[in-house]
Tab-separated table of C-alpha atoms and ligand atoms in Angstrom:
chain	number	residue	atom	x	y	z
A	1	MET	CA	0.000	0.000	0.000
A	2	GLU	CA	1.536	3.270	-1.117
A	3	ILE	CA	0.947	6.304	1.115
A	4	VAL	CA	1.185	9.865	-0.125
A	5	VAL	CA	0.968	12.720	2.390
A	6	LEU	CA	0.268	16.170	0.937
A	7	ASP	CA	-0.351	19.578	2.451
A	8	ASP	CA	-4.085	20.019	2.073
A	9	PRO	CA	-7.272	18.745	0.378
A	10	ARG	CA	-6.578	20.693	-2.823
A	11	ALA	CA	-3.178	19.065	-3.223
A	12	CYS	CA	-4.841	15.688	-2.607
A	13	GLY	CA	-7.394	16.543	-5.287
A	14	ARG	CA	-4.625	17.263	-7.786
A	15	ALA	CA	-2.943	13.934	-6.973
A	16	VAL	CA	-6.194	12.013	-7.504
A	17	ALA	CA	-6.785	13.931	-10.752
A	18	ASP	CA	-3.281	12.914	-11.887
A	19	ALA	CA	-4.211	9.254	-11.341
A	20	VAL	CA	-7.415	9.716	-13.352
A	21	ALA	CA	-5.522	11.425	-16.196
A	22	GLU	CA	-3.024	8.571	-16.190
A	23	ALA	CA	-5.853	6.016	-16.426
A	24	LEU	CA	-7.491	7.956	-19.270
A	25	ALA	CA	-4.216	8.032	-21.162
A	26	ARG	CA	-4.534	4.292	-21.834
A	27	ASP	CA	-6.062	4.672	-25.264
A	28	THR	CA	-6.043	1.105	-26.532
A	29	GLY	CA	-8.492	-1.724	-26.005
A	30	PRO	CA	-11.848	-1.451	-24.255
A	31	PRO	CA	-13.144	1.842	-22.830
A	32	VAL	CA	-11.354	3.164	-19.752
A	33	THR	CA	-13.509	2.443	-16.716
A	34	LEU	CA	-13.497	4.778	-13.729
A	35	GLY	CA	-14.968	3.947	-10.331
A	36	LEU	CA	-16.418	7.020	-8.644
A	37	ALA	CA	-17.010	7.726	-4.964
A	38	THR	CA	-19.304	10.437	-3.680
A	39	GLY	CA	-19.184	12.249	-0.323
A	40	SER	CA	-16.988	15.277	0.298
A	41	SER	CA	-13.507	13.702	0.087
A	42	PRO	CA	-13.277	13.437	-3.719
A	43	LEU	CA	-14.830	16.854	-4.409
A	44	PRO	CA	-11.498	18.728	-4.781
A	45	ALA	CA	-10.429	16.028	-7.270
A	46	TYR	CA	-13.665	16.434	-9.216
A	47	THR	CA	-13.244	20.220	-9.258
A	48	GLU	CA	-9.732	19.730	-10.603
A	49	LEU	CA	-10.897	17.253	-13.267
A	50	VAL	CA	-13.575	19.682	-14.436
A	51	ARG	CA	-10.915	22.396	-14.632
A	52	ARG	CA	-8.523	20.177	-16.604
A	53	HIS	CA	-11.313	19.259	-19.003
A	54	ARG	CA	-12.257	22.916	-19.484
A	55	ASP	CA	-8.792	24.471	-19.567
A	56	GLU	CA	-6.511	21.689	-20.744
A	57	GLY	CA	-8.745	19.514	-22.900
A	58	LEU	CA	-8.588	16.412	-20.706
A	59	SER	CA	-11.180	14.244	-22.423
A	60	PHE	CA	-13.493	11.629	-20.959
A	61	ALA	CA	-15.081	10.784	-24.314
A	62	GLY	CA	-15.262	7.016	-24.640
A	63	ALA	CA	-14.721	6.456	-20.892
A	64	ARG	CA	-17.327	4.899	-18.674
A	65	ALA	CA	-17.951	5.237	-14.967
A	66	PHE	CA	-19.496	3.216	-12.167
A	67	LEU	CA	-20.625	4.675	-8.851
A	68	LEU	CA	-19.856	2.799	-5.674
A	69	ASP	CA	-23.147	3.080	-3.885
A	70	GLU	CA	-26.579	4.660	-3.625
A	71	TYR	CA	-29.217	5.386	-1.012
A	72	LEU	CA	-32.444	3.418	-1.062
A	73	GLY	CA	-35.744	5.195	-0.743
A	74	LEU	CA	-34.882	8.572	-2.273
A	75	PRO	CA	-37.025	9.479	-5.269
A	76	ALA	CA	-35.328	9.671	-8.680
A	77	GLY	CA	-33.669	13.075	-9.042
A	78	HIS	CA	-33.423	13.710	-5.273
A	79	PRO	CA	-30.512	16.155	-4.881
A	80	GLN	CA	-28.715	13.843	-2.425
A	81	SER	CA	-29.076	10.675	-4.458
A	82	TYR	CA	-25.536	9.752	-5.440
A	83	ARG	CA	-26.443	9.513	-9.109
A	84	GLU	CA	-27.598	13.117	-8.893
A	85	VAL	CA	-24.580	14.283	-6.860
A	86	ILE	CA	-22.092	12.845	-9.347
A	87	ARG	CA	-24.019	14.357	-12.262
A	88	ARG	CA	-24.065	17.784	-10.617
A	89	GLU	CA	-20.490	17.789	-9.286
A	90	LEU	CA	-18.705	16.021	-12.124
A	91	THR	CA	-20.167	14.365	-15.166
A	92	ASP	CA	-22.391	17.226	-16.365
A	93	HIS	CA	-19.216	19.279	-16.759
A	94	LEU	CA	-17.269	16.663	-18.745
A	95	ASP	CA	-17.549	15.163	-22.222
A	96	ILE	CA	-18.383	11.697	-20.873
A	97	ASP	CA	-21.479	10.105	-22.420
A	98	PRO	CA	-24.217	10.335	-19.716
A	99	ALA	CA	-25.384	6.847	-20.752
A	100	ALA	CA	-21.933	5.514	-19.810
A	101	VAL	CA	-22.277	6.678	-16.190
A	102	HIS	CA	-23.771	3.890	-14.121
A	103	ALA	CA	-25.121	3.762	-10.567
A	104	PRO	CA	-26.948	1.159	-8.546
A	105	ASP	CA	-30.657	1.904	-8.982
A	106	GLY	CA	-31.995	2.910	-5.574
A	107	THR	CA	-35.492	3.517	-6.922
A	108	ARG	CA	-36.280	-0.067	-7.965
A	109	ALA	CA	-39.159	-1.825	-6.178
A	110	ASP	CA	-36.889	-4.848	-5.757
A	111	PRO	CA	-33.529	-3.534	-4.448
A	112	GLU	CA	-31.994	-7.021	-4.208
A	113	ALA	CA	-32.611	-7.440	-7.936
A	114	ALA	CA	-31.111	-3.972	-8.522
A	115	ALA	CA	-27.974	-5.062	-6.622
A	116	ALA	CA	-27.662	-8.296	-8.586
A	117	ASP	CA	-28.146	-6.439	-11.878
A	118	TYR	CA	-25.455	-3.921	-10.973
A	119	GLU	CA	-22.974	-6.621	-10.015
A	120	ARG	CA	-23.676	-8.374	-13.324
A	121	LEU	CA	-23.207	-5.144	-15.274
A	122	LEU	CA	-19.878	-4.514	-13.549
A	123	ALA	CA	-18.705	-8.062	-14.195
A	124	ALA	CA	-19.662	-7.802	-17.861
A	125	SER	CA	-17.785	-4.507	-18.243
A	126	GLY	CA	-14.474	-5.979	-17.103
A	127	PRO	CA	-12.305	-4.632	-14.301
A	128	VAL	CA	-12.497	-1.003	-13.230
A	129	ASP	CA	-9.232	0.637	-14.279
A	130	LEU	CA	-9.137	3.186	-11.471
A	131	GLN	CA	-11.355	3.182	-8.404
A	132	ILE	CA	-11.546	6.369	-6.354
A	133	LEU	CA	-12.499	5.829	-2.714
A	134	GLY	CA	-13.163	7.879	0.383
A	135	ILE	CA	-13.193	6.349	3.859
A	136	GLY	CA	-15.735	6.616	6.640
A	137	GLY	CA	-14.711	7.618	10.149
A	138	ASN	CA	-15.400	3.990	11.118
A	139	GLY	CA	-13.251	2.613	8.284
A	140	HIS	CA	-16.051	1.885	5.825
A	141	ILE	CA	-15.421	1.984	2.077
A	142	GLY	CA	-18.365	2.264	-0.257
A	143	PHE	CA	-21.138	1.599	2.213
A	144	ASN	CA	-19.472	-1.528	3.543
A	145	GLU	CA	-19.832	-0.921	7.235
A	146	PRO	CA	-17.750	-2.703	9.922
A	147	GLY	CA	-18.438	-6.436	9.823
A	148	SER	CA	-18.913	-6.551	6.035
A	149	PRO	CA	-17.345	-9.734	4.667
A	150	PHE	CA	-14.215	-9.258	2.573
A	151	GLY	CA	-15.837	-11.535	-0.036
A	152	SER	CA	-18.997	-9.407	-0.301
A	153	ARG	CA	-20.538	-8.360	-3.614
A	154	THR	CA	-23.026	-5.628	-4.505
A	155	ARG	CA	-25.920	-5.860	-2.098
A	156	VAL	CA	-28.504	-4.126	0.053
A	157	THR	CA	-27.196	-3.155	3.477
A	158	THR	CA	-27.944	-0.879	6.422
A	159	LEU	CA	-26.004	2.187	7.532
A	160	THR	CA	-24.676	2.429	11.059
A	161	ALA	CA	-25.925	5.236	13.298
A	162	ARG	CA	-22.487	6.833	13.013
A	163	THR	CA	-22.529	6.966	9.212
A	164	ARG	CA	-26.077	8.331	9.211
A	165	ALA	CA	-24.971	11.013	11.665
A	166	ASP	CA	-21.870	11.799	9.562
A	167	ASN	CA	-23.985	12.147	6.411
A	168	ALA	CA	-26.726	14.203	8.078
A	169	ARG	CA	-24.852	17.343	6.966
A	170	PHE	CA	-26.036	16.713	3.408
A	171	PHE	CA	-29.742	16.506	4.338
A	172	THR	CA	-32.275	19.013	5.664
A	173	ARG	CA	-32.958	16.947	8.784
A	174	PRO	CA	-30.894	14.090	10.282
A	175	ALA	CA	-33.960	11.855	10.139
A	176	ASP	CA	-34.000	12.262	6.347
A	177	VAL	CA	-30.804	10.204	5.889
A	178	PRO	CA	-31.916	6.829	4.544
A	179	HIS	CA	-31.204	3.744	6.628
A	180	ARG	CA	-30.785	1.349	3.743
A	181	VAL	CA	-28.389	1.531	0.819
A	182	LEU	CA	-27.047	-0.348	-2.163
A	183	THR	CA	-23.281	-0.766	-2.223
A	184	GLN	CA	-20.624	-2.525	-4.213
A	185	GLY	CA	-19.177	-5.209	-1.957
A	186	LEU	CA	-15.602	-5.336	-0.753
A	187	ALA	CA	-14.711	-8.044	-3.281
A	188	THR	CA	-16.355	-5.984	-6.020
A	189	ILE	CA	-14.308	-2.922	-5.082
A	190	THR	CA	-11.003	-4.755	-4.792
A	191	GLY	CA	-11.506	-6.168	-8.290
A	192	ALA	CA	-10.335	-2.779	-9.605
A	193	ARG	CA	-6.906	-2.691	-11.232
A	194	ARG	CA	-5.878	0.398	-9.299
A	195	ILE	CA	-7.378	2.006	-6.191
A	196	VAL	CA	-6.773	5.527	-4.922
A	197	LEU	CA	-8.301	6.298	-1.524
A	198	VAL	CA	-8.396	9.947	-0.506
A	199	ALA	CA	-8.779	10.954	3.142
A	200	THR	CA	-8.582	14.505	4.443
A	201	GLY	CA	-9.139	16.097	7.828
A	202	GLU	CA	-8.571	15.071	11.396
A	203	SER	CA	-11.845	13.151	11.582
A	204	LYS	CA	-10.286	10.486	9.319
A	205	ARG	CA	-7.067	10.098	11.284
A	206	ALA	CA	-8.084	7.098	13.407
A	207	ALA	CA	-9.607	5.237	10.445
A	208	VAL	CA	-6.473	5.891	8.367
A	209	ALA	CA	-4.159	4.685	11.155
A	210	ALA	CA	-6.235	1.515	11.605
A	211	THR	CA	-6.252	0.918	7.836
A	212	VAL	CA	-2.510	1.287	7.479
A	213	ALA	CA	-1.157	-0.122	10.696
A	214	GLY	CA	-3.882	-2.047	12.550
A	215	PRO	CA	-4.819	-5.704	12.158
A	216	VAL	CA	-6.490	-6.718	8.896
A	217	THR	CA	-10.051	-7.251	10.072
A	218	THR	CA	-13.628	-6.900	8.887
A	219	ALA	CA	-14.087	-4.566	11.877
A	220	VAL	CA	-12.189	-2.011	9.745
A	221	PRO	CA	-13.412	-2.702	6.203
A	222	ALA	CA	-10.711	-0.563	4.545
A	223	THR	CA	-8.042	-2.992	5.802
A	224	VAL	CA	-9.117	-5.246	2.909
A	225	LEU	CA	-7.061	-2.838	0.771
A	226	ARG	CA	-3.824	-3.988	2.386
A	227	ASP	CA	-3.883	-7.062	0.137
A	228	HIS	CA	-4.553	-5.098	-3.042
A	229	PRO	CA	-1.614	-5.099	-5.461
A	230	HIS	CA	-1.938	-1.435	-6.482
A	231	CYS	CA	-3.535	0.772	-3.853
A	232	THR	CA	-2.538	4.329	-2.974
A	233	LEU	CA	-3.711	6.303	0.047
A	234	VAL	CA	-3.677	10.048	-0.634
A	235	LEU	CA	-3.777	11.874	2.714
A	236	ASP	CA	-3.546	15.450	3.804
A	237	ARG	CA	-1.450	16.264	6.872
A	238	ALA	CA	-4.501	16.393	9.113
A	239	ALA	CA	-5.598	12.866	8.156
A	240	ALA	CA	-2.038	11.504	8.384
A	241	GLY	CA	-1.639	13.005	11.849
A	242	PRO	CA	1.506	13.827	13.799
A	243	ASP	CA	2.591	10.192	13.773
A	244	ARG	CA	3.392	10.318	10.111
A	245	ALA	CA	6.431	8.194	10.950
A	246	GLY	CA	4.077	5.403	12.048
A	247	LEU	CA	2.446	5.427	8.652
A	248	VAL	CA	5.822	5.542	6.962
A	249	ALA	CA	6.907	2.445	8.849
A	250	ALA	CA	3.700	0.574	8.066
A	251	GLY	CA	3.318	1.517	4.412
A	252	GLN	CA	5.421	2.952	1.674
A	253	VAL	CA	5.356	6.712	1.614
A	254	GLY	CA	6.007	8.211	-1.761
A	255	THR	CA	4.714	10.301	-4.582
A	256	PRO	CA	1.565	9.331	-6.474
A	257	GLY	CA	2.047	6.823	-9.254
A	258	ARG	CA	5.597	5.946	-8.186
A	259	GLY	CA	5.430	2.190	-7.807
A	260	ARG	CA	3.218	0.254	-5.428
B	301	F6R	C1	-19.462	7.468	-0.908
B	301	F6R	C2	-18.808	6.401	-0.187
B	301	F6R	C3	-18.406	6.541	1.239
B	301	F6R	C4	-17.638	7.838	1.519
B	301	F6R	C5	-17.304	7.946	2.989
B	301	F6R	C6	-16.576	9.239	3.312
B	301	F6R	O1	-19.730	7.070	-2.235
B	301	F6R	O2	-18.615	5.388	-0.741
B	301	F6R	O3	-17.607	5.449	1.608
B	301	F6R	O4	-16.468	7.851	0.750
B	301	F6R	O5	-18.476	7.878	3.735
B	301	F6R	O6	-17.428	10.303	3.077
B	301	F6R	P1	-16.877	11.803	3.076
B	301	F6R	O7	-15.938	11.886	1.941
B	301	F6R	O8	-18.101	12.649	2.859
B	301	F6R	O9	-16.231	12.013	4.390
């Protein structure tokens, strides 16, 4: 696991954007497939990608994208549905074909069938070239909460009280945060060729430390990434914490894209 510590969230965003640009540069074979997280952590990266598209001609034409997760029970077009968030924050401002941007369908009457369909679609599309991840304060990735099996696939699951409280900032009232969600499983996520997890701010420090240096355990779902052959953690100083040396000892601190 490669660890990159940068000054602030904007620098982290540029590093994640570099990884996306690198993935897009592979111009042979099947379409480049990006895995997109929502939440606040990747927003500086998305801002930077929109800027590079606008100012530098970085093109997403021919690429396709898969979202990690989605709330259940929000009506289609709800401003906090992840499909809507990614459209508003990113894909509407790029030249990616909107039909090539996929999300688990949280509006289906049968969510289990929606999960199975999404897993099938992902499998049929081949591996994700670059998966962008955030991390929950409790170590979740996607919406795989503590206790999620490492072998899990896309499924319906339930948010912990902590994650609902953390995400309440996006909703009018805390009670409006859905309880149930669709999420890619941990085995689905780790099927990506390359993973870049971005974590910023002090509230992520404990989860980052556990991910890098704690025991590999389903109690901290992000520890599944320790076995991934090409995973980079992009941290700002606040998320890395004063014990940066501890992270250095446990992982490999370097610059983005420089080896594994
Ligand atoms: C969102 C997702 C979640 C978030 C995590 C951190 O698609 O998969 O795992 O990445 O909850 O959220 P933020 O970035 O808002 O702190």
